Short mmCIF file of C-alpha atoms and ligand atoms in Angstrom, two decimals:
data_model
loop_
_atom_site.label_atom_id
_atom_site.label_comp_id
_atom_site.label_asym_id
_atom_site.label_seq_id
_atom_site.Cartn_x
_atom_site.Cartn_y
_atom_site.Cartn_z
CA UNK A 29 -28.72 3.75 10.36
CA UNK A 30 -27.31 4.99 13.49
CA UNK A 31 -28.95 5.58 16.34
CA UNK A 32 -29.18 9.47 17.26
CA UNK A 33 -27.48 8.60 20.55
CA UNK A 34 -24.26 6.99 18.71
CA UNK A 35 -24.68 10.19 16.45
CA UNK A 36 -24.23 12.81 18.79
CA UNK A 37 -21.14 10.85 20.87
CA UNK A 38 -19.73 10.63 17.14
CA UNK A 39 -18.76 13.57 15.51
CA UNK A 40 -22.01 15.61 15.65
CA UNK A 41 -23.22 13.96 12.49
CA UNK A 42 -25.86 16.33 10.90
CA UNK A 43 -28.76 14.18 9.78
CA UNK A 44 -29.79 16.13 6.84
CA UNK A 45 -27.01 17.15 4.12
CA UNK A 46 -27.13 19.90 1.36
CA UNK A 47 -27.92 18.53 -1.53
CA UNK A 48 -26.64 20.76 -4.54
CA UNK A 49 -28.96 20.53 -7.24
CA UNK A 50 -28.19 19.36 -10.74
CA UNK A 51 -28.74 23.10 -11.70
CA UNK A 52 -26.26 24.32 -8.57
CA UNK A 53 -23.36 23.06 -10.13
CA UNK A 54 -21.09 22.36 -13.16
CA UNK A 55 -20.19 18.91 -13.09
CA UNK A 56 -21.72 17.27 -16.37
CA UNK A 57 -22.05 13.84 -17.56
CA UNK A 58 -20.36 14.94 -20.55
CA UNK A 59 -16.98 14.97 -18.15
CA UNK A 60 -17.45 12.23 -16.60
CA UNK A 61 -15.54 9.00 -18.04
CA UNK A 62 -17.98 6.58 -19.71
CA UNK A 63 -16.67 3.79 -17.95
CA UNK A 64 -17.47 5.41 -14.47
CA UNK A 65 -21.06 5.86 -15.77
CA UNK A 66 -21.80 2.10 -16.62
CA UNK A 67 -20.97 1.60 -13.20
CA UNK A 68 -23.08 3.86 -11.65
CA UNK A 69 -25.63 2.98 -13.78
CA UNK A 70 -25.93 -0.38 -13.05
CA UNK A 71 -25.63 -0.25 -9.31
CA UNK A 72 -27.99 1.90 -9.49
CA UNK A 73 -30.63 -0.25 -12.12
CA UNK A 74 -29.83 -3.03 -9.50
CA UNK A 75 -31.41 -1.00 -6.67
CA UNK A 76 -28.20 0.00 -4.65
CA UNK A 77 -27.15 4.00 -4.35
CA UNK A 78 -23.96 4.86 -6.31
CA UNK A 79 -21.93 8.23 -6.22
CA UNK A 80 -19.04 9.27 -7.70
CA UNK A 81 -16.71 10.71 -5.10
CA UNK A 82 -13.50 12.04 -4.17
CA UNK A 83 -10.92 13.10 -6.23
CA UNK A 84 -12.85 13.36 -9.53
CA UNK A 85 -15.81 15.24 -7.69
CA UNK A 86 -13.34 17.46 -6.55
CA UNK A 87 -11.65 18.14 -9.43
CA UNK A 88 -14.77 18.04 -11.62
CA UNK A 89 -16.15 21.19 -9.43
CA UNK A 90 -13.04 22.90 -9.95
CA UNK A 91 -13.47 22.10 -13.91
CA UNK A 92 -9.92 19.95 -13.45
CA UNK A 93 -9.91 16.87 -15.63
CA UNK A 94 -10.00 14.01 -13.02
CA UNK A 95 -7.19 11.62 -12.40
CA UNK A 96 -9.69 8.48 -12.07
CA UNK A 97 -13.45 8.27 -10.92
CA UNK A 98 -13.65 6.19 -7.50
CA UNK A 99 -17.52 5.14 -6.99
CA UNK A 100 -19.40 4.99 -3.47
CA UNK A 101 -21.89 2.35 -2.84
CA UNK A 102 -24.11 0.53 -0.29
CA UNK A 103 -23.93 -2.61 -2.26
CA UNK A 104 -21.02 -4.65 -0.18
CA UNK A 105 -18.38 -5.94 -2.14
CA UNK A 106 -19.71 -9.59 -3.19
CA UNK A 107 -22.55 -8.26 -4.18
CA UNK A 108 -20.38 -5.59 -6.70
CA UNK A 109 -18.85 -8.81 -7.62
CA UNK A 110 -21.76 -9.99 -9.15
CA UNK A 111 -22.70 -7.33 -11.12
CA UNK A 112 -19.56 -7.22 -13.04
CA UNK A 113 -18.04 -9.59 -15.13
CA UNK A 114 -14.65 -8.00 -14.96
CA UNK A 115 -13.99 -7.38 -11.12
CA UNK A 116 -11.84 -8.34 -8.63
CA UNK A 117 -11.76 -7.69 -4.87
CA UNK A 118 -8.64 -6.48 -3.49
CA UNK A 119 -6.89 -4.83 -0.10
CA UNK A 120 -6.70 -5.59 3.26
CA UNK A 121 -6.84 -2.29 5.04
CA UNK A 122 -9.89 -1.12 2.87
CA UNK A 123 -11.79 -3.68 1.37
CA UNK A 124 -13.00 -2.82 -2.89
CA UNK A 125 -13.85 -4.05 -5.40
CA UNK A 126 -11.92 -3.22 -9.05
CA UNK A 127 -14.17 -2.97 -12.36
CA UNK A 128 -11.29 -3.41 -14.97
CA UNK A 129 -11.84 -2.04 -18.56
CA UNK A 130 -8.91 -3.16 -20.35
CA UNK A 131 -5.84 -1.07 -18.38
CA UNK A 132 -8.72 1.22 -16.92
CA UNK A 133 -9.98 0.31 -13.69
CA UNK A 134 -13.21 1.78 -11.64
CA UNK A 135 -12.38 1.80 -7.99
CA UNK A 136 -15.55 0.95 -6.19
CA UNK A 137 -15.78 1.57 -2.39
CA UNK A 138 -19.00 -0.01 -0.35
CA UNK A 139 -19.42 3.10 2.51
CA UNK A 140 -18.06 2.80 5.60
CA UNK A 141 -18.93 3.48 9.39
CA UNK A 142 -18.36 6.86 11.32
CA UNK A 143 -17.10 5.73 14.95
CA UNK A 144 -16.39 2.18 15.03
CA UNK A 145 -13.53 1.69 17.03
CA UNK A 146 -15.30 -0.74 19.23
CA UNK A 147 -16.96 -2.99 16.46
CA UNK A 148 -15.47 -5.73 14.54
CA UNK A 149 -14.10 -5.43 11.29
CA UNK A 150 -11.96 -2.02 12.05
CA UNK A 151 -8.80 -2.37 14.07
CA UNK A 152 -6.73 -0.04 15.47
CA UNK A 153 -2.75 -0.02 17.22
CA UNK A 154 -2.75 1.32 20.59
CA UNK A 155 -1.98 4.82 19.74
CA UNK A 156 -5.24 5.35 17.64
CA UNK A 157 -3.72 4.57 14.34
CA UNK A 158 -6.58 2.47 11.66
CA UNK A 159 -4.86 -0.80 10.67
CA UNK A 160 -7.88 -2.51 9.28
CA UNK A 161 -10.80 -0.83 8.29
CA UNK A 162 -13.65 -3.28 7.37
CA UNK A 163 -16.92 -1.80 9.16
CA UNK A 164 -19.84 -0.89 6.47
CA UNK A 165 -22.02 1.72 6.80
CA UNK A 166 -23.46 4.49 5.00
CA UNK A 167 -23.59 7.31 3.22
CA UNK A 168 -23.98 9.56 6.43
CA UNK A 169 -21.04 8.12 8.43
CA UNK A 170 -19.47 7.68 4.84
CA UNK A 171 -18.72 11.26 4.86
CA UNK A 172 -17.12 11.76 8.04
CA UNK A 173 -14.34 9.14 7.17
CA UNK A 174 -13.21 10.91 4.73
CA UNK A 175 -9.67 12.89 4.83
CA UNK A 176 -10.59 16.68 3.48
CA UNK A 177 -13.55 18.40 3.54
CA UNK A 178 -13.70 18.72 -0.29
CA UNK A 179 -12.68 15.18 -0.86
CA UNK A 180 -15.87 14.30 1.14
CA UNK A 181 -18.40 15.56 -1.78
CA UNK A 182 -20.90 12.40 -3.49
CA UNK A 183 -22.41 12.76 -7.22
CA UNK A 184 -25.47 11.20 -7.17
CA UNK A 185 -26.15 9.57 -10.51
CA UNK A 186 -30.10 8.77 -9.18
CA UNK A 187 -30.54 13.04 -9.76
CA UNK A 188 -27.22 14.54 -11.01
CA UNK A 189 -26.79 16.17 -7.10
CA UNK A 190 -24.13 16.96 -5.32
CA UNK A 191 -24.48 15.87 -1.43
CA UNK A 192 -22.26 17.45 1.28
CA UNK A 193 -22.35 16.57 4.78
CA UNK A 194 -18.98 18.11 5.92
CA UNK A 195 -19.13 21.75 4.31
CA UNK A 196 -16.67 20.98 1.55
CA UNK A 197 -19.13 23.03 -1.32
CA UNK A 198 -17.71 25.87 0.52
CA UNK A 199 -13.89 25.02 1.01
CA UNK A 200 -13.53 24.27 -2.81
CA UNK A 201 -14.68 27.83 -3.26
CA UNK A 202 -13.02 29.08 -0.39
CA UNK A 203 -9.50 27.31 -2.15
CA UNK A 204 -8.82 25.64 1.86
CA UNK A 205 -8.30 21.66 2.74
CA UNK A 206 -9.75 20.92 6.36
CA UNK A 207 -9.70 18.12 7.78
CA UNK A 208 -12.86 16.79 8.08
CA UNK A 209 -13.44 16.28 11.91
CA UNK A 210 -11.13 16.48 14.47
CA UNK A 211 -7.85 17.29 13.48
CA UNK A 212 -5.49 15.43 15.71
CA UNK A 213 -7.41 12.48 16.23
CA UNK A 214 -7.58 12.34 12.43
CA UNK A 215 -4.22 12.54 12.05
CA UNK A 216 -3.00 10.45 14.81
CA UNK A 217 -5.75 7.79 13.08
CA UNK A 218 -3.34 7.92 9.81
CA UNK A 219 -0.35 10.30 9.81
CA UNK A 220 -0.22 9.90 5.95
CA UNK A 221 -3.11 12.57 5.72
CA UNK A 222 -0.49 15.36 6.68
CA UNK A 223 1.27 14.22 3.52
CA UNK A 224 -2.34 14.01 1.89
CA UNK A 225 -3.11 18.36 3.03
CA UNK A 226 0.21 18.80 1.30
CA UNK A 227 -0.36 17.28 -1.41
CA UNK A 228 -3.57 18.77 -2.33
CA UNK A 229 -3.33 22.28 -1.24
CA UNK A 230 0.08 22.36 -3.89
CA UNK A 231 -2.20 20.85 -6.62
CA UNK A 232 -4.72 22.54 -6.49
CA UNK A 233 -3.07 26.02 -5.74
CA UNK A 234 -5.11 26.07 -1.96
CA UNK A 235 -4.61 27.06 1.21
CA UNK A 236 -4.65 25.08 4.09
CA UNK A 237 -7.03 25.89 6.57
CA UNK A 238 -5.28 27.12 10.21
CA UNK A 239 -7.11 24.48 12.26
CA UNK A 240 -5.64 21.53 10.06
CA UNK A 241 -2.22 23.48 9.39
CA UNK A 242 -1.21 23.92 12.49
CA UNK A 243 -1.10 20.56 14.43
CA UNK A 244 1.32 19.51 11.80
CA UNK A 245 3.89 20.49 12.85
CA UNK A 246 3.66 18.93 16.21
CA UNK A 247 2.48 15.60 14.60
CA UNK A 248 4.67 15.56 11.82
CA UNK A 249 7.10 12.50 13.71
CA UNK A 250 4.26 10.32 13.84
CA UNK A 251 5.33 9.65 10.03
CA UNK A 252 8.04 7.53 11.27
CA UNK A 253 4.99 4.37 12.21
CA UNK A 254 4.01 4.22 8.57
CA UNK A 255 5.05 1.59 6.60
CA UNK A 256 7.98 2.32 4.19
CA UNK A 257 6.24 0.92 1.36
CA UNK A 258 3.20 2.57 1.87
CA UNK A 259 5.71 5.91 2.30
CA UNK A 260 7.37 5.23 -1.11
CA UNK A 261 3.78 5.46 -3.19
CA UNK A 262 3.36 8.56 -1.19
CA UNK A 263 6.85 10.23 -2.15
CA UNK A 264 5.83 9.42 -5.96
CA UNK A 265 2.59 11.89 -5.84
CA UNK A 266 4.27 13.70 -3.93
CA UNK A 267 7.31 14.37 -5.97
CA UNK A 268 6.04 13.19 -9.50
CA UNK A 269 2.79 15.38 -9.44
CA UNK A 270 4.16 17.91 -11.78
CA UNK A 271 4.87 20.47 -8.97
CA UNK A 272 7.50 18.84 -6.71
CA UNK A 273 9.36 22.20 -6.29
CA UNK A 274 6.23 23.69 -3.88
CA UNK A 275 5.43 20.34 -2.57
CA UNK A 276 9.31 20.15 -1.18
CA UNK A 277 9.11 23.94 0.28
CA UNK A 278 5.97 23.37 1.72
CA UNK A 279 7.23 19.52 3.15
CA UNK A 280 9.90 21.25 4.59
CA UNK A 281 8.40 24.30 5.86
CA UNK A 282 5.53 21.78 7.93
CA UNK A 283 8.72 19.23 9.66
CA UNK A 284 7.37 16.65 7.31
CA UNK A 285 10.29 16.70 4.83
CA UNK A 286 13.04 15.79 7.12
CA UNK A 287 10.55 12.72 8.50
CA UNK A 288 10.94 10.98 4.86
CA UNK A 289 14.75 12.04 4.11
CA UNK A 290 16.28 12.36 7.95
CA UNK A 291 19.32 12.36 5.90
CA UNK A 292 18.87 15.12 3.49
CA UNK A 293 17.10 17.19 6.18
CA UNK A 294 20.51 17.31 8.37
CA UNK A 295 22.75 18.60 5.03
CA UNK A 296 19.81 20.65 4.55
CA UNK A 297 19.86 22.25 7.86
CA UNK A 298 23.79 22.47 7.75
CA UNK A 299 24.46 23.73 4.91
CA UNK A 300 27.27 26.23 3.57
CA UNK A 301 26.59 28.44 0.57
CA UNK A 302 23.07 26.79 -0.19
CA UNK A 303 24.34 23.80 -2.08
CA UNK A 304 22.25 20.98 -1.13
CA UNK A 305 19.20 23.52 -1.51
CA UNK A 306 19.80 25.18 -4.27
CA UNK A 307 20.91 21.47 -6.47
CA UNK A 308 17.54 20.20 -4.71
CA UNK A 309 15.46 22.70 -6.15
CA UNK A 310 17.28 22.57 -9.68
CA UNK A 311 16.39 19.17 -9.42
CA UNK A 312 12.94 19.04 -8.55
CA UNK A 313 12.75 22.07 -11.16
CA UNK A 314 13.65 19.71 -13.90
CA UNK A 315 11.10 17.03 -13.30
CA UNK A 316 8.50 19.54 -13.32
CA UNK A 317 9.84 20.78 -16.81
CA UNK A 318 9.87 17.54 -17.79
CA UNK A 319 6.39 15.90 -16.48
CA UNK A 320 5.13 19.57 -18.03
CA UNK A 321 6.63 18.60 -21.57
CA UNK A 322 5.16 15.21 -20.96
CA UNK A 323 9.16 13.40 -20.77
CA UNK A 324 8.96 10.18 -19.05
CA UNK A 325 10.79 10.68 -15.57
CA UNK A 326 12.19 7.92 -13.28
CA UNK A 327 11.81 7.90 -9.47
CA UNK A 328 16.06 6.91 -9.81
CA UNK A 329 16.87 10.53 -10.47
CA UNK A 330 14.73 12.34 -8.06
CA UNK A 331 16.30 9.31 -5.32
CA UNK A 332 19.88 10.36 -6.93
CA UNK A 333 19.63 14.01 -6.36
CA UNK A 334 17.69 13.90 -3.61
CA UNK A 335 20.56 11.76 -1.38
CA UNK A 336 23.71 13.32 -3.43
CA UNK A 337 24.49 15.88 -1.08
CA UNK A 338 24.40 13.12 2.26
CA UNK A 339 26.57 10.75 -0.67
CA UNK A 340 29.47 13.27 -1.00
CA UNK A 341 29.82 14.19 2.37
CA UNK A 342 30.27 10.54 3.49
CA UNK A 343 32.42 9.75 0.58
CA UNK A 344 34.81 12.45 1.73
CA UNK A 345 34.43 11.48 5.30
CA UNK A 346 35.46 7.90 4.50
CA UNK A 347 38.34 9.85 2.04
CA UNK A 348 39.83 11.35 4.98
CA UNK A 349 39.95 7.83 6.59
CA UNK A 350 42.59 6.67 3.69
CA UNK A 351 39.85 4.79 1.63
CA UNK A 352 40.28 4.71 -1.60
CA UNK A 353 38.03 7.13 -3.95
CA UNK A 354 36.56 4.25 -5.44
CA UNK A 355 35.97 2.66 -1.93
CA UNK A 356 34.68 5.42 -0.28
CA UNK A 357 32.29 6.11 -2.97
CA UNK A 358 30.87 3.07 -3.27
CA UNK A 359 30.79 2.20 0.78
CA UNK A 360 29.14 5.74 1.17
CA UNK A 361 26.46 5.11 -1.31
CA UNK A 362 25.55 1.92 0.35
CA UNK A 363 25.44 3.57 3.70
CA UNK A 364 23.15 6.27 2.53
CA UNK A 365 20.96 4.04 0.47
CA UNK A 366 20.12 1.14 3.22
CA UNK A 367 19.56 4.32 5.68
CA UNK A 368 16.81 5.62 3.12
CA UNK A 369 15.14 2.25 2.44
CA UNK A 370 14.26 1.94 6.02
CA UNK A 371 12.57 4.93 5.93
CA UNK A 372 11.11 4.64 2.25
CA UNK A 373 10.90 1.01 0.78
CA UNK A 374 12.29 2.28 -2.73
CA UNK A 375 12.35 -0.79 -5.11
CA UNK A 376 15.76 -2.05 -6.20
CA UNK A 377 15.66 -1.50 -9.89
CA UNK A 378 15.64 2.15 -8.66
CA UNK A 379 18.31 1.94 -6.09
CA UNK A 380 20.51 0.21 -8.42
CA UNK A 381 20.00 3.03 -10.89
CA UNK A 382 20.84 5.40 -8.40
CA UNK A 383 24.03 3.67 -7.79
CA UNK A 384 24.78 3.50 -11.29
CA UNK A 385 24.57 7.25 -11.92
CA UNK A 386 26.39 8.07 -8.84
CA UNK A 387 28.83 5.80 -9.80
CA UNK A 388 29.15 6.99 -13.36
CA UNK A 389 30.12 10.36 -12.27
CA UNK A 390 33.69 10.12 -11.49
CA UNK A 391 34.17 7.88 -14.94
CA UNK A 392 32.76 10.43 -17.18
CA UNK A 393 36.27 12.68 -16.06
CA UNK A 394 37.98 9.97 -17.88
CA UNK A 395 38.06 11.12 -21.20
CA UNK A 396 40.86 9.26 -22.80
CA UNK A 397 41.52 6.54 -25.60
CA UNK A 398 38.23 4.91 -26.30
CA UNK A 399 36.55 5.44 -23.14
CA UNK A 400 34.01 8.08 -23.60
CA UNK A 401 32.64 5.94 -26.80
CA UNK A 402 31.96 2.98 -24.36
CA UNK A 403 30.88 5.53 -21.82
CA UNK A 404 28.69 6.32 -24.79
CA UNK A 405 26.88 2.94 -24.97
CA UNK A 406 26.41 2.47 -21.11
CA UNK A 407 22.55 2.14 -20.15
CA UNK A 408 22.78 4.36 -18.05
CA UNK A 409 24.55 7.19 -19.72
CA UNK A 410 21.93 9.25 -20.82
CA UNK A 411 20.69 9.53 -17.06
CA UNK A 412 23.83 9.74 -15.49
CA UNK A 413 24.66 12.81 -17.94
CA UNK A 414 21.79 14.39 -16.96
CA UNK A 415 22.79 14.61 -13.80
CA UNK A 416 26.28 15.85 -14.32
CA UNK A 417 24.08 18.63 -15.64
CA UNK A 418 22.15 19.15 -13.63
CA UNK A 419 25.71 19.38 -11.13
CA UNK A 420 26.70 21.92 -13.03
CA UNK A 421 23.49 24.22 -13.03
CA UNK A 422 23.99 23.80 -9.42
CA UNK A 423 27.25 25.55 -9.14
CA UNK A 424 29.46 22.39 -8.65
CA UNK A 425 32.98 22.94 -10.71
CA UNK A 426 31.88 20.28 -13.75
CA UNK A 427 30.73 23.11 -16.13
CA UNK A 428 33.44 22.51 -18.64
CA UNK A 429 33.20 18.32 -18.47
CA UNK A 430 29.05 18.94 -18.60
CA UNK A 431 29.73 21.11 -22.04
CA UNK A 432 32.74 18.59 -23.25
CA UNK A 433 30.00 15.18 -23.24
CA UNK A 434 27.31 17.66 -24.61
CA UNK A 435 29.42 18.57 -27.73
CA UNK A 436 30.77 15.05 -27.89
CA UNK A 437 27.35 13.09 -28.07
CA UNK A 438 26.37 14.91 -31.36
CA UNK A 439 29.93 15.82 -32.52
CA UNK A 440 30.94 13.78 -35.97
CA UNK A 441 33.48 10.79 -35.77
CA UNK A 442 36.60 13.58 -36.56
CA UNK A 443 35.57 16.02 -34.12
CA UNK A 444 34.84 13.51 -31.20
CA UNK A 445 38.62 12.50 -32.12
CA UNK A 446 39.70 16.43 -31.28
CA UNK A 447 37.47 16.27 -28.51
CA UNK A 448 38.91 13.70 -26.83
CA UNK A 449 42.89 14.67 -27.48
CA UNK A 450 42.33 18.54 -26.39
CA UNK A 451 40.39 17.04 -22.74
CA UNK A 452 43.37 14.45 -22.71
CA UNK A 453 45.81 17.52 -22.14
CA UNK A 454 43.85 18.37 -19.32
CA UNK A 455 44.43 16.75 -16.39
CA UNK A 456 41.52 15.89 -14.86
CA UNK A 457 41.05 17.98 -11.78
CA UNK A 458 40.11 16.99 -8.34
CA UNK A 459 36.66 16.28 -7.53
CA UNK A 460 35.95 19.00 -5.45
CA UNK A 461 32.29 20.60 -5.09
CA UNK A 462 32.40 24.41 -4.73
CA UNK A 463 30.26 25.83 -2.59
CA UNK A 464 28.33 28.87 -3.64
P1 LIG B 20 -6.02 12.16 -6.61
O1 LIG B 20 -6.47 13.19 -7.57
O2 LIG B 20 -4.63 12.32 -6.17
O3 LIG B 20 -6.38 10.74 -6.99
P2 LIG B 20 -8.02 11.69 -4.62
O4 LIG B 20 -8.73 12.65 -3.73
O5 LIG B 20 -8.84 10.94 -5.60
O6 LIG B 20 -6.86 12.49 -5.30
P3 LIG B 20 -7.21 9.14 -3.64
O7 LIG B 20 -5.97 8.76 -2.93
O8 LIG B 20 -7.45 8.60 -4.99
O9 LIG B 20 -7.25 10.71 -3.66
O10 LIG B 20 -8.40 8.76 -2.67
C1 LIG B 20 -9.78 8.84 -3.06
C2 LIG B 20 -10.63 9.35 -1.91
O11 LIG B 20 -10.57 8.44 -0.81
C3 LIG B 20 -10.18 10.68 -1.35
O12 LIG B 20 -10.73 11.76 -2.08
C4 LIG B 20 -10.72 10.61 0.06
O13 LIG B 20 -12.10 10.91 0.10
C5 LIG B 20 -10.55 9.16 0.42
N1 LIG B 20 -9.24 8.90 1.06
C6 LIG B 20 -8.09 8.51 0.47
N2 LIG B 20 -7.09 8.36 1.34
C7 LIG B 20 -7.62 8.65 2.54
C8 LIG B 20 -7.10 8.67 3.88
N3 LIG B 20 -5.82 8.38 4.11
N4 LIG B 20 -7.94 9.00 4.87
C9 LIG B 20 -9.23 9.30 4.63
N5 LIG B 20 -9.77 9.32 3.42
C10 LIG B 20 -8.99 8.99 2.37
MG1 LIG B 21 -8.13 9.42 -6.86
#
């Protein structure tokens, strides 16, 4: 335990939390995976506390189906070890141990300290920011570490309770994310939580609470010290969460969008007609649609559509330079790409799709001799259709190509022969976007 001096330098910690009985609640057992409750259960048998928490707490009070159950213990990570058969230790930053069920895996989290800046085992840059965070604690300072108020709340398997230190009973039925603590110094500790209140508040359909809002968008540049692989998981639940059209309005609206696409956010803020916006939000409308239909997406579109606009407009500047089309295309998508990746650590295989669909979007205008049928077979076709599509939704001049490959895919041998002598007479126009 603490000492109360440490306590009242730290945070205020209150010593006593409310405890929600079994009856003050609606989380069930009968919601809870089975595979979460073995665990708890035998932490528990073996003497040590276990709580579910976070996320599936959360989302359990709010009658949600969980994502995954994370668990909460005072048994340190060796000693998880040897309870379970099937677990391995893992991370550097935060130290847990992983109960695997087949593909399923049990995140289990020993507690950690409140204020331990000073102590071994929790490191920090200069500017406040947690590197490693090793320091064990409990339950009490546990709570405190925690991002948002209602991501802060422990199921105690020992009585079927619910234990809040930090007031987050009454945010989830208030509908607010707060920070729990300070707000600045949390968010100087780990800028990512800005991304985090986003997040959230879009999922769940909350508000965010003034008093964690509002520093935002003064900290929003400290984004630019997190690693861009830690970034790029980020940008997935952020954008492949099933409601990526808020999440972008709201990213923008808090400074934080233009932190993870610098490039986008200048065509964004310069923009004629509202292309880049409008073909953005088509965009992020059809992921939705699709992750709401349950259609596998890839992070290659969303990359695609997201950087098309800052594409084109380098393409044509390199056009007006005498490059080739071909050359300035391709030169212009490597200059946008490498600019991204040092930003957001995308993996290749989805770069290199990227590059394939932009790249297939000037061949599918050639519809002549036996072309579109090996257009046809190309891997990538499918994808790089969609997004001529999705072009011309967006008001760019490609209405009548988008409607000539949708009749041709499921047109019979004869007909795809018309097909492609009527689009021969047409000379394939320039590739000019309209703006509307
Ligand atoms: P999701 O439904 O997206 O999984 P979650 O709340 O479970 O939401 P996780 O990223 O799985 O989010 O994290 C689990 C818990 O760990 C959070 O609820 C929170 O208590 C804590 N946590 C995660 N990331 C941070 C962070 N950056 N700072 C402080 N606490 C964090
Ligand atoms: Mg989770």
């Amino acid at each position: 335990m603490l000492d109360v001096a440490l306590q009242t330098k730290v945070a205020k910690i209150p010593i006593t939390p409310r405890i929600i009985p079994r009856s003050g609640h609606i989380i069930s057992r009968a919601n809870i995976d089975e595979r979460a409750l073995k665990v708890l259960y035998r932490l528990n048998n073996a003497g040590f506390q276990a709580f579910l928490v976070g996320g599936s707490v959360r989302d359990l009070l709010l009658g949600r189906e969980p994502k995954d159950f994370d668990v909460a213990t005072d048994a340190l990570p060796e000693q998880v070890r040897e309870l379970f058969r099937n677990c391995r230790l893992i991370g550097r930053r935060f130290r847990l141990a992983h109960v695997h069920f087949g593909r399923d895996i049990i995140e289990v989290a020993t507690f950690r300290g409140a204020d331990a800046a000073e102590e071994d085992g929790r490191v920090l840059t200069e500017d406040g920011r947690i590197l490693r965070d090793n320091v064990y604690g409990n339950i009490d300072n546990d709570a405190w570490r925690r991002d948002f108020t209602v991501n802060a709340l422990y199921y105690n398997i020992e009585d079927f309770s619910v234990v809040d230190y930090v007031g987050g009973m009454d945010d989830i039925k208030a509908g607010q994310i707060r920070v729990v603590g300070n707000t600045q110094q949390r968010f100087r500790e780990d800028p990512v939580r800005m991304l985090r209140a986003v997040r959230f508040a879009v999922k769940l359909g909350f508000s965010i609470h003034p008093q964690t809002a509002t520093p935002i968008f003064e900290l929003a540049p400290l984004l630019s010290e997190i690693p861009p692989a830690r970034l790029f998981e980020e940008i997935l639940k952020l954008f492949l969460g099933g409601c990526a059209v808020q999440t972008f309005e709201q990213l923008r609206h808090y400074g934080l969008f233009g932190q993870l696409f610098p490039q986008v956010e200048v065509c964004l803020s310069e923009e004629e007609g509202g292309f880049p916006h409008m073909f953005l939000a088509r965009a992020l409308q059809n992921t939705d649609r699709r992750i709401a239909e349950g259609k596998p997406v890839t992070p290659a579109f969303l990359i695609s559509a997201l950087l098309w606009d800052p594409m084109r407009r380098l393409a044509d500047e390199h056009r007006a330079h005498e490059l080739s089309p071909a050359e300035a295309d391709q030169l212009a998508s490597d200059t946008v790409i490498s600019q991204q990746i040092s930003r957001i650590a995308m993996p290749r295989r989805y770069t290199q799709m990227t590059r394939e669909i932009w790249a297939l979007q000037p061949r599918l205008t050639r519809r002549v001799g036996g072309t579109p049928f090996r257009l046809l077979s190309h891997p990538r076709f499918r994808a790089a259709y969609d997004f001529l599509v999705l072009r011309a939704e967006a008001g760019e001049e490609v209405t009548e190509l988008a409607e000539w490959w949708t009749e041709f895919q499921s047109a019979k041998e004869a007909r795809r022969g018309e097909l492609i002598s009527a689009a021969s007479k047409t000379v394939p126009g320039k590739r000019r976007r309209r703006r509307r």
